[in-house]
Amino acid sequence: MTATDTHFAQHLSMQRASAEEREAVLANPGFGNFFTDHTAIVDFSVDPSGVGGWHDARVEPYGPIALDPAAAVLHYGQEIFEGMKAYRHADGSVWTFRADANAARLNRSAIRLALPQLPEELFLESLRQLVAADQEWIPTGDGESLYIRPFMIATEAFLGVRPAREVSYRVIASPAGNYFGGEVKPVDIWVSRNYARAGRGGTGAAKAGGNYASSLAAQLEAEAHGCKQVLFLDQFNDNAVEELGGMNVFFVFRDGSIVTPALSGTILEGVTRSSIIQLGRDRGLEVTERKITLDEWRDGVASGEITEVFACGTAAVITPIGRLRDGDEFIGAEGATAGEVTMSIRSQLLGIQTGVVEDTHGWLTRLV
């Protein structure tokens, strides 16, 4: 296929889940536990003349991936991914949120991991094709959606250290409930003093699996101390706040202004993050991207200058942060409730995504 050819061959499953099986899953989907019947795939390869191209776009039954034991992704970690959601609106149509931003970030990640860039129109069509095949899997409960996971892996079999010449781009989907489950309430966060998520010049700004792998030891440490997530700091920059294991961080100040850590090359540029910045400015609020340190967080909460803290990401949307635990020290009050600004922006953002609040920025893309 050519770079702009978006035709997907259809090899649909003859063994789809029954209506009863789907209903049982959708009654309590959790997050990332169940998967739909199909996957969308596009392959990339370099021909003998050195020209690379995408080809063999198709939708086929969901199932195991056959990889050679020497596949580059298994040895050198050439892998990137995206996370996004599809929502069914009241009229039955299905929409996703800021898909163009996800397509652009996938390609930024591809450049950093020496993977081929995927044309945006091919990215968008892969979403349409998969969701059209599996739209019966979309849950419609409050806060529920179809979570979509596009990803790209290096499949060429070789053990030399160089960019792979064979790559597979795939999309899978999973019906999803609320990320932290049930009612939205503040979560406690653990400060990591022993681990870093990313370093300067590294892959922190890319959405690559290795970044998440490097966060897992710290996440286990957080859970052992009764916390839901872990906060990473830049210990070489006055303990500047970076991000959580999988979410960006925002601070609401007493004067109504909002601050989030500036992108430094070690922080992922979240789609939800950029949307919150825009929605805050739409309200006439001062939203600043700047360095904010752990000391400023501690002192701001103690003085009342910082009135709310929340985390954001595609999976959890917006989650209020209750207490920050740094060893035996707690920053914030036990039993804190979600802040007014936090929940108001969350409601507006979810309203846009689900079609009950006007989309004034053209952020929605219809899939079905």
mmCIF file of C-alpha atoms in Angstrom:
data_model
loop_
_atom_site.group_PDB
_atom_site.id
_atom_site.type_symbol
_atom_site.label_atom_id
_atom_site.label_comp_id
_atom_site.label_asym_id
_atom_site.label_seq_id
_atom_site.Cartn_x
_atom_site.Cartn_y
_atom_site.Cartn_z
ATOM 1 C CA MET A 1 0.000 0.000 0.000
ATOM 2 C CA THR A 2 1.122 3.582 -0.521
ATOM 3 C CA ALA A 3 1.641 6.038 2.317
ATOM 4 C CA THR A 4 -1.851 7.471 1.779
ATOM 5 C CA ASP A 5 -3.662 4.194 1.002
ATOM 6 C CA THR A 6 -6.002 3.549 3.931
ATOM 7 C CA HIS A 7 -7.750 0.395 2.708
ATOM 8 C CA PHE A 8 -7.900 -2.327 5.370
ATOM 9 C CA ALA A 9 -8.549 -5.926 4.354
ATOM 10 C CA GLN A 10 -11.210 -7.582 6.510
ATOM 11 C CA HIS A 11 -10.453 -10.970 8.092
ATOM 12 C CA LEU A 12 -13.144 -10.948 10.742
ATOM 13 C CA SER A 13 -13.367 -13.491 13.520
ATOM 14 C CA MET A 14 -15.654 -16.491 13.202
ATOM 15 C CA GLN A 15 -15.497 -16.971 16.984
ATOM 16 C CA ARG A 16 -16.609 -13.675 18.444
ATOM 17 C CA ALA A 17 -17.714 -13.451 22.051
ATOM 18 C CA SER A 18 -21.405 -14.122 22.480
ATOM 19 C CA ALA A 19 -23.822 -11.401 23.557
ATOM 20 C CA GLU A 20 -24.001 -13.031 26.981
ATOM 21 C CA GLU A 21 -20.214 -13.076 27.335
ATOM 22 C CA ARG A 22 -19.976 -9.419 26.354
ATOM 23 C CA GLU A 23 -22.730 -8.422 28.760
ATOM 24 C CA ALA A 24 -20.945 -10.182 31.615
ATOM 25 C CA VAL A 25 -17.735 -8.273 30.869
ATOM 26 C CA LEU A 26 -19.452 -4.922 30.387
ATOM 27 C CA ALA A 27 -21.248 -5.276 33.719
ATOM 28 C CA ASN A 28 -17.884 -4.835 35.457
ATOM 29 C CA PRO A 29 -15.093 -4.219 32.927
ATOM 30 C CA GLY A 30 -12.397 -2.946 35.295
ATOM 31 C CA PHE A 31 -9.421 -1.552 33.419
ATOM 32 C CA GLY A 32 -7.343 -3.462 30.887
ATOM 33 C CA ASN A 33 -8.688 -6.865 31.898
ATOM 34 C CA PHE A 34 -10.699 -7.841 28.818
ATOM 35 C CA PHE A 35 -10.188 -7.336 25.100
ATOM 36 C CA THR A 36 -12.418 -7.078 22.069
ATOM 37 C CA ASP A 37 -12.658 -9.595 19.225
ATOM 38 C CA HIS A 38 -10.307 -7.954 16.717
ATOM 39 C CA THR A 39 -7.054 -6.112 16.142
ATOM 40 C CA ALA A 40 -6.016 -3.701 13.382
ATOM 41 C CA ILE A 41 -2.544 -4.242 11.898
ATOM 42 C CA VAL A 42 -0.256 -2.512 9.406
ATOM 43 C CA ASP A 43 3.239 -3.814 8.613
ATOM 44 C CA PHE A 44 6.357 -1.871 7.677
ATOM 45 C CA SER A 45 9.439 -3.156 5.884
ATOM 46 C CA VAL A 46 12.456 -1.867 4.003
ATOM 47 C CA ASP A 47 13.013 -3.267 0.506
ATOM 48 C CA PRO A 48 16.443 -4.269 -0.928
ATOM 49 C CA SER A 49 16.917 -0.774 -2.335
ATOM 50 C CA GLY A 50 16.578 0.711 1.154
ATOM 51 C CA VAL A 51 13.107 2.204 0.685
ATOM 52 C CA GLY A 52 10.684 1.611 3.524
ATOM 53 C CA GLY A 53 6.896 1.585 3.408
ATOM 54 C CA TRP A 54 3.717 0.565 5.189
ATOM 55 C CA HIS A 55 1.698 -2.311 3.712
ATOM 56 C CA ASP A 56 -0.830 -5.114 4.336
ATOM 57 C CA ALA A 57 -3.284 -3.082 6.420
ATOM 58 C CA ARG A 58 -5.885 -5.453 7.823
ATOM 59 C CA VAL A 59 -8.347 -6.234 10.592
ATOM 60 C CA GLU A 60 -8.057 -9.759 11.942
ATOM 61 C CA PRO A 61 -9.106 -11.762 15.031
ATOM 62 C CA TYR A 62 -7.507 -10.768 18.321
ATOM 63 C CA GLY A 63 -4.908 -13.314 19.362
ATOM 64 C CA PRO A 64 -1.266 -14.063 20.148
ATOM 65 C CA ILE A 65 1.488 -12.417 18.117
ATOM 66 C CA ALA A 66 3.991 -14.796 16.513
ATOM 67 C CA LEU A 67 7.501 -13.377 16.961
ATOM 68 C CA ASP A 68 10.904 -14.789 16.167
ATOM 69 C CA PRO A 69 12.938 -15.205 19.388
ATOM 70 C CA ALA A 70 15.454 -12.756 17.903
ATOM 71 C CA ALA A 71 12.835 -10.037 17.223
ATOM 72 C CA ALA A 72 14.417 -6.669 17.972
ATOM 73 C CA VAL A 73 11.663 -5.592 20.356
ATOM 74 C CA LEU A 74 12.555 -8.469 22.690
ATOM 75 C CA HIS A 75 16.222 -7.494 22.917
ATOM 76 C CA TYR A 76 16.492 -3.759 22.367
ATOM 77 C CA GLY A 77 13.090 -2.476 23.420
ATOM 78 C CA GLN A 78 12.108 -0.718 20.186
ATOM 79 C CA GLU A 79 8.476 -0.186 21.171
ATOM 80 C CA ILE A 80 6.089 2.748 21.501
ATOM 81 C CA PHE A 81 2.384 3.080 22.204
ATOM 82 C CA GLU A 82 -0.542 5.428 22.662
ATOM 83 C CA GLY A 83 -3.604 5.435 24.902
ATOM 84 C CA MET A 84 -6.981 6.883 23.966
ATOM 85 C CA LYS A 85 -10.681 6.291 24.486
ATOM 86 C CA ALA A 86 -13.835 5.937 22.410
ATOM 87 C CA TYR A 87 -17.173 7.059 23.846
ATOM 88 C CA ARG A 88 -20.673 6.296 22.633
ATOM 89 C CA HIS A 89 -22.761 9.474 22.480
ATOM 90 C CA ALA A 90 -26.486 9.717 23.134
ATOM 91 C CA ASP A 91 -27.366 9.374 19.429
ATOM 92 C CA GLY A 92 -25.452 6.078 19.183
ATOM 93 C CA SER A 93 -22.450 7.495 17.336
ATOM 94 C CA VAL A 94 -18.931 6.742 18.597
ATOM 95 C CA TRP A 95 -16.258 9.413 19.018
ATOM 96 C CA THR A 96 -12.685 9.680 20.209
ATOM 97 C CA PHE A 97 -10.851 12.636 21.710
ATOM 98 C CA ARG A 98 -7.949 14.542 20.132
ATOM 99 C CA ALA A 99 -6.863 11.660 17.914
ATOM 100 C CA ASP A 100 -4.671 14.021 15.894
ATOM 101 C CA ALA A 101 -2.654 14.782 19.036
ATOM 102 C CA ASN A 102 -2.163 11.070 19.681
ATOM 103 C CA ALA A 103 -1.073 10.549 16.069
ATOM 104 C CA ALA A 104 1.449 13.378 16.366
ATOM 105 C CA ARG A 105 2.822 12.078 19.670
ATOM 106 C CA LEU A 106 3.137 8.554 18.276
ATOM 107 C CA ASN A 107 5.350 9.959 15.533
ATOM 108 C CA ARG A 108 7.434 11.994 17.984
ATOM 109 C CA SER A 109 7.954 8.802 19.960
ATOM 110 C CA ALA A 110 8.792 6.936 16.759
ATOM 111 C CA ILE A 111 11.513 9.443 15.906
ATOM 112 C CA ARG A 112 13.058 9.085 19.378
ATOM 113 C CA LEU A 113 12.988 5.254 19.258
ATOM 114 C CA ALA A 114 14.249 5.127 15.628
ATOM 115 C CA LEU A 115 10.983 3.631 14.376
ATOM 116 C CA PRO A 116 9.174 4.619 11.162
ATOM 117 C CA GLN A 117 6.602 7.389 11.310
ATOM 118 C CA LEU A 118 2.995 6.405 10.586
ATOM 119 C CA PRO A 119 0.877 8.699 8.366
ATOM 120 C CA GLU A 120 -1.863 10.365 10.419
ATOM 121 C CA GLU A 121 -4.602 9.242 8.020
ATOM 122 C CA LEU A 122 -3.489 5.620 8.446
ATOM 123 C CA PHE A 123 -3.498 6.026 12.235
ATOM 124 C CA LEU A 124 -7.042 7.448 12.187
ATOM 125 C CA GLU A 125 -8.327 4.785 9.809
ATOM 126 C CA SER A 126 -6.916 2.013 11.993
ATOM 127 C CA LEU A 127 -9.033 3.365 14.868
ATOM 128 C CA ARG A 128 -12.148 3.570 12.696
ATOM 129 C CA GLN A 129 -11.700 0.047 11.391
ATOM 130 C CA LEU A 130 -11.204 -1.555 14.783
ATOM 131 C CA VAL A 131 -14.005 0.336 16.511
ATOM 132 C CA ALA A 132 -16.406 -0.379 13.637
ATOM 133 C CA ALA A 133 -15.677 -4.099 13.977
ATOM 134 C CA ASP A 134 -15.976 -4.133 17.778
ATOM 135 C CA GLN A 135 -18.384 -1.327 18.653
ATOM 136 C CA GLU A 136 -20.662 -3.705 20.568
ATOM 137 C CA TRP A 137 -17.915 -3.820 23.218
ATOM 138 C CA ILE A 138 -18.270 -0.132 24.147
ATOM 139 C CA PRO A 139 -19.648 0.207 27.704
ATOM 140 C CA THR A 140 -22.047 3.066 28.404
ATOM 141 C CA GLY A 141 -21.926 3.365 32.196
ATOM 142 C CA ASP A 142 -20.864 6.561 33.953
ATOM 143 C CA GLY A 143 -17.156 7.152 33.331
ATOM 144 C CA GLU A 144 -16.860 4.064 31.123
ATOM 145 C CA SER A 145 -15.397 3.888 27.624
ATOM 146 C CA LEU A 146 -13.591 1.704 25.138
ATOM 147 C CA TYR A 147 -9.886 2.104 25.844
ATOM 148 C CA ILE A 148 -7.841 1.965 22.631
ATOM 149 C CA ARG A 149 -4.177 0.977 22.605
ATOM 150 C CA PRO A 150 -2.253 1.624 19.369
ATOM 151 C CA PHE A 151 1.337 0.344 19.531
ATOM 152 C CA MET A 152 4.361 -0.233 17.346
ATOM 153 C CA ILE A 153 7.014 -2.934 17.788
ATOM 154 C CA ALA A 154 10.217 -3.871 15.983
ATOM 155 C CA THR A 155 9.719 -7.393 14.583
ATOM 156 C CA GLU A 156 12.875 -7.956 12.515
ATOM 157 C CA ALA A 157 14.908 -10.968 13.691
ATOM 158 C CA PHE A 158 18.546 -9.980 14.243
ATOM 159 C CA LEU A 159 20.940 -9.314 17.095
ATOM 160 C CA GLY A 160 22.925 -6.400 15.716
ATOM 161 C CA VAL A 161 22.363 -3.066 17.424
ATOM 162 C CA ARG A 162 20.636 -0.901 14.786
ATOM 163 C CA PRO A 163 17.096 0.236 14.013
ATOM 164 C CA ALA A 164 14.887 -2.629 12.860
ATOM 165 C CA ARG A 165 13.883 -2.794 9.200
ATOM 166 C CA GLU A 166 10.661 -4.671 9.909
ATOM 167 C CA VAL A 167 8.017 -3.202 12.179
ATOM 168 C CA SER A 168 4.414 -3.977 13.114
ATOM 169 C CA TYR A 169 1.856 -1.331 14.039
ATOM 170 C CA ARG A 170 -1.210 -2.701 15.831
ATOM 171 C CA VAL A 171 -4.320 -1.504 17.634
ATOM 172 C CA ILE A 172 -6.194 -3.387 20.339
ATOM 173 C CA ALA A 173 -9.151 -2.282 22.474
ATOM 174 C CA SER A 174 -10.449 -2.988 25.952
ATOM 175 C CA PRO A 175 -13.757 -2.003 27.601
ATOM 176 C CA ALA A 176 -12.833 0.172 30.569
ATOM 177 C CA GLY A 177 -14.394 1.343 33.784
ATOM 178 C CA ASN A 178 -12.949 4.018 36.079
ATOM 179 C CA TYR A 179 -9.160 3.591 36.403
ATOM 180 C CA PHE A 180 -9.053 3.726 40.196
ATOM 181 C CA GLY A 181 -12.489 2.147 40.479
ATOM 182 C CA GLY A 182 -15.829 3.458 41.700
ATOM 183 C CA GLU A 183 -16.287 6.932 43.148
ATOM 184 C CA VAL A 184 -13.739 9.615 42.284
ATOM 185 C CA LYS A 185 -11.896 10.451 45.481
ATOM 186 C CA PRO A 186 -8.416 11.730 46.365
ATOM 187 C CA VAL A 187 -5.570 9.223 46.226
ATOM 188 C CA ASP A 188 -2.359 9.166 48.240
ATOM 189 C CA ILE A 189 0.953 9.458 46.369
ATOM 190 C CA TRP A 190 4.393 8.136 47.356
ATOM 191 C CA VAL A 191 7.545 10.220 46.712
ATOM 192 C CA SER A 192 10.241 8.114 45.077
ATOM 193 C CA ARG A 193 13.668 8.851 46.520
ATOM 194 C CA ASN A 194 15.428 5.760 45.166
ATOM 195 C CA TYR A 195 14.345 5.692 41.526
ATOM 196 C CA ALA A 196 14.032 7.957 38.497
ATOM 197 C CA ARG A 197 11.547 7.474 35.667
ATOM 198 C CA ALA A 198 13.748 9.088 33.003
ATOM 199 C CA GLY A 199 16.895 11.152 32.573
ATOM 200 C CA ARG A 200 17.896 14.135 30.469
ATOM 201 C CA GLY A 201 18.528 13.117 26.885
ATOM 202 C CA GLY A 202 16.649 9.874 27.459
ATOM 203 C CA THR A 203 13.212 8.722 26.360
ATOM 204 C CA GLY A 204 11.104 10.460 29.005
ATOM 205 C CA ALA A 205 9.244 12.591 26.460
ATOM 206 C CA ALA A 206 8.360 9.513 24.373
ATOM 207 C CA LYS A 207 5.513 7.168 25.191
ATOM 208 C CA ALA A 208 7.696 4.074 25.304
ATOM 209 C CA GLY A 209 7.261 0.907 27.301
ATOM 210 C CA GLY A 210 10.699 1.209 28.892
ATOM 211 C CA ASN A 211 9.646 4.351 30.738
ATOM 212 C CA TYR A 212 6.836 2.451 32.390
ATOM 213 C CA ALA A 213 9.029 -0.560 33.132
ATOM 214 C CA SER A 214 11.442 1.749 34.945
ATOM 215 C CA SER A 215 8.590 3.063 37.094
ATOM 216 C CA LEU A 216 7.382 -0.319 38.337
ATOM 217 C CA ALA A 217 9.876 -0.834 41.171
ATOM 218 C CA ALA A 218 8.906 2.567 42.550
ATOM 219 C CA GLN A 219 5.228 1.725 42.085
ATOM 220 C CA LEU A 220 5.659 -1.424 44.172
ATOM 221 C CA GLU A 221 7.345 0.703 46.833
ATOM 222 C CA ALA A 222 4.369 3.069 46.765
ATOM 223 C CA GLU A 223 1.851 0.257 47.148
ATOM 224 C CA ALA A 224 3.838 -1.183 50.054
ATOM 225 C CA HIS A 225 3.323 2.161 51.811
ATOM 226 C CA GLY A 226 -0.413 2.323 51.106
ATOM 227 C CA CYS A 227 -0.216 4.708 48.153
ATOM 228 C CA LYS A 228 -1.923 4.446 44.768
ATOM 229 C CA GLN A 229 0.781 6.094 42.666
ATOM 230 C CA VAL A 230 4.380 7.260 42.789
ATOM 231 C CA LEU A 231 5.808 10.762 42.204
ATOM 232 C CA PHE A 232 9.176 11.212 40.496
ATOM 233 C CA LEU A 233 11.444 14.166 41.208
ATOM 234 C CA ASP A 234 14.465 15.652 39.448
ATOM 235 C CA GLN A 235 16.982 15.327 42.273
ATOM 236 C CA PHE A 236 19.554 17.314 40.286
ATOM 237 C CA ASN A 237 17.195 20.279 39.923
ATOM 238 C CA ASP A 238 16.098 21.180 43.472
ATOM 239 C CA ASN A 239 13.801 18.135 43.598
ATOM 240 C CA ALA A 240 11.615 19.608 40.897
ATOM 241 C CA VAL A 241 8.308 17.777 40.479
ATOM 242 C CA GLU A 242 8.205 15.784 37.250
ATOM 243 C CA GLU A 243 5.256 13.410 36.932
ATOM 244 C CA LEU A 244 3.652 10.311 38.373
ATOM 245 C CA GLY A 245 4.279 6.826 37.036
ATOM 246 C CA GLY A 246 1.717 7.413 34.323
ATOM 247 C CA MET A 247 0.136 10.834 34.874
ATOM 248 C CA ASN A 248 0.936 14.543 34.801
ATOM 249 C CA VAL A 249 0.453 16.786 37.859
ATOM 250 C CA PHE A 250 -1.392 20.112 38.336
ATOM 251 C CA PHE A 251 -1.532 22.570 41.253
ATOM 252 C CA VAL A 252 -4.368 25.005 41.963
ATOM 253 C CA PHE A 253 -3.346 28.114 43.918
ATOM 254 C CA ARG A 254 -5.381 30.292 46.273
ATOM 255 C CA ASP A 255 -5.666 33.074 43.679
ATOM 256 C CA GLY A 256 -7.229 30.649 41.191
ATOM 257 C CA SER A 257 -4.117 30.231 39.059
ATOM 258 C CA ILE A 258 -2.984 26.802 37.942
ATOM 259 C CA VAL A 259 0.579 25.508 37.609
ATOM 260 C CA THR A 260 1.946 22.348 35.998
ATOM 261 C CA PRO A 261 5.594 21.324 35.616
ATOM 262 C CA ALA A 262 7.158 22.629 32.407
ATOM 263 C CA LEU A 263 8.099 20.047 29.799
ATOM 264 C CA SER A 264 11.784 19.354 30.221
ATOM 265 C CA GLY A 265 12.442 16.409 27.926
ATOM 266 C CA THR A 266 11.923 14.005 30.822
ATOM 267 C CA ILE A 267 8.169 14.580 31.139
ATOM 268 C CA LEU A 268 5.581 13.092 28.790
ATOM 269 C CA GLU A 269 3.493 15.711 26.989
ATOM 270 C CA GLY A 270 0.096 14.328 27.944
ATOM 271 C CA VAL A 271 -2.901 14.923 25.699
ATOM 272 C CA THR A 272 -5.082 15.342 28.777
ATOM 273 C CA ARG A 273 -2.466 17.725 30.197
ATOM 274 C CA SER A 274 -2.578 20.018 27.163
ATOM 275 C CA SER A 275 -6.393 19.887 27.150
ATOM 276 C CA ILE A 276 -6.569 20.995 30.796
ATOM 277 C CA ILE A 277 -4.206 23.875 30.083
ATOM 278 C CA GLN A 278 -6.537 25.043 27.302
ATOM 279 C CA LEU A 279 -9.732 24.576 29.330
ATOM 280 C CA GLY A 280 -8.238 26.520 32.230
ATOM 281 C CA ARG A 281 -7.301 29.412 29.961
ATOM 282 C CA ASP A 282 -10.751 29.300 28.375
ATOM 283 C CA ARG A 283 -12.092 30.074 31.867
ATOM 284 C CA GLY A 284 -9.844 33.098 32.153
ATOM 285 C CA LEU A 285 -7.530 31.403 34.633
ATOM 286 C CA GLU A 286 -3.788 31.962 34.582
ATOM 287 C CA VAL A 287 -2.251 28.593 33.667
ATOM 288 C CA THR A 288 1.535 28.448 33.895
ATOM 289 C CA GLU A 289 4.013 25.764 32.883
ATOM 290 C CA ARG A 290 7.038 26.191 35.125
ATOM 291 C CA LYS A 291 9.371 24.490 37.544
ATOM 292 C CA ILE A 292 7.717 23.629 40.835
ATOM 293 C CA THR A 293 9.693 21.932 43.585
ATOM 294 C CA LEU A 294 8.781 19.541 46.363
ATOM 295 C CA ASP A 295 9.562 22.301 48.880
ATOM 296 C CA GLU A 296 7.085 24.638 47.155
ATOM 297 C CA TRP A 297 4.457 21.882 47.263
ATOM 298 C CA ARG A 298 5.086 21.294 50.980
ATOM 299 C CA ASP A 299 5.146 24.972 51.911
ATOM 300 C CA GLY A 300 2.207 25.838 49.655
ATOM 301 C CA VAL A 301 -0.046 23.229 51.222
ATOM 302 C CA ALA A 302 1.024 24.204 54.746
ATOM 303 C CA SER A 303 0.311 27.905 54.142
ATOM 304 C CA GLY A 304 -2.885 27.360 52.175
ATOM 305 C CA GLU A 305 -1.339 28.923 49.062
ATOM 306 C CA ILE A 306 -1.849 25.611 47.207
ATOM 307 C CA THR A 307 -5.480 24.630 47.604
ATOM 308 C CA GLU A 308 -5.803 21.635 45.269
ATOM 309 C CA VAL A 309 -3.506 19.122 43.581
ATOM 310 C CA PHE A 310 -4.599 16.672 40.907
ATOM 311 C CA ALA A 311 -3.172 14.205 38.426
ATOM 312 C CA CYS A 312 -4.329 13.598 34.884
ATOM 313 C CA GLY A 313 -3.978 11.097 32.079
ATOM 314 C CA THR A 314 -6.047 9.316 29.451
ATOM 315 C CA ALA A 315 -6.808 6.304 31.622
ATOM 316 C CA ALA A 316 -7.835 8.108 34.816
ATOM 317 C CA VAL A 317 -8.845 11.439 33.167
ATOM 318 C CA ILE A 318 -8.466 13.629 36.285
ATOM 319 C CA THR A 319 -7.805 12.219 39.745
ATOM 320 C CA PRO A 320 -7.574 14.428 42.860
ATOM 321 C CA ILE A 321 -4.472 13.938 44.997
ATOM 322 C CA GLY A 322 -5.058 13.754 48.738
ATOM 323 C CA ARG A 323 -1.791 13.318 50.612
ATOM 324 C CA LEU A 324 1.784 13.112 49.420
ATOM 325 C CA ARG A 325 3.881 10.717 51.479
ATOM 326 C CA ASP A 326 7.633 11.351 51.609
ATOM 327 C CA GLY A 327 9.044 8.637 53.854
ATOM 328 C CA ASP A 328 7.373 9.204 57.224
ATOM 329 C CA GLU A 329 6.268 12.747 56.345
ATOM 330 C CA PHE A 330 2.795 13.493 54.976
ATOM 331 C CA ILE A 331 2.015 16.580 52.910
ATOM 332 C CA GLY A 332 -1.693 17.345 52.967
ATOM 333 C CA ALA A 333 -4.490 16.366 55.305
ATOM 334 C CA GLU A 334 -5.857 12.881 55.827
ATOM 335 C CA GLY A 335 -9.401 12.527 54.523
ATOM 336 C CA ALA A 336 -9.099 15.451 52.120
ATOM 337 C CA THR A 337 -11.959 15.889 49.683
ATOM 338 C CA ALA A 338 -11.730 16.560 45.969
ATOM 339 C CA GLY A 339 -11.317 20.240 45.126
ATOM 340 C CA GLU A 340 -13.913 22.353 43.353
ATOM 341 C CA VAL A 341 -11.651 23.385 40.454
ATOM 342 C CA THR A 342 -10.414 19.816 40.014
ATOM 343 C CA MET A 343 -13.893 18.348 39.754
ATOM 344 C CA SER A 344 -15.268 21.189 37.646
ATOM 345 C CA ILE A 345 -12.564 20.761 34.984
ATOM 346 C CA ARG A 346 -12.959 16.989 35.172
ATOM 347 C CA SER A 347 -16.697 17.315 34.588
ATOM 348 C CA GLN A 348 -16.169 19.651 31.636
ATOM 349 C CA LEU A 349 -13.536 17.423 30.061
ATOM 350 C CA LEU A 350 -15.627 14.273 30.413
ATOM 351 C CA GLY A 351 -18.645 16.208 29.139
ATOM 352 C CA ILE A 352 -16.807 17.109 25.939
ATOM 353 C CA GLN A 353 -15.617 13.549 25.480
ATOM 354 C CA THR A 354 -19.085 12.068 25.979
ATOM 355 C CA GLY A 355 -20.872 14.682 23.875
ATOM 356 C CA VAL A 356 -22.903 16.429 26.583
ATOM 357 C CA VAL A 357 -20.731 19.574 26.629
ATOM 358 C CA GLU A 358 -20.031 21.584 23.476
ATOM 359 C CA ASP A 359 -16.712 20.843 21.797
ATOM 360 C CA THR A 360 -15.591 24.377 20.919
ATOM 361 C CA HIS A 361 -12.070 23.318 19.903
ATOM 362 C CA GLY A 362 -12.924 20.584 17.390
ATOM 363 C CA TRP A 363 -11.265 17.963 19.567
ATOM 364 C CA LEU A 364 -13.672 15.115 18.769
ATOM 365 C CA THR A 365 -13.292 12.702 15.851
ATOM 366 C CA ARG A 366 -16.183 10.490 14.841
ATOM 367 C CA LEU A 367 -15.197 6.833 14.456
ATOM 368 C CA VAL A 368 -18.591 5.197 13.818
#
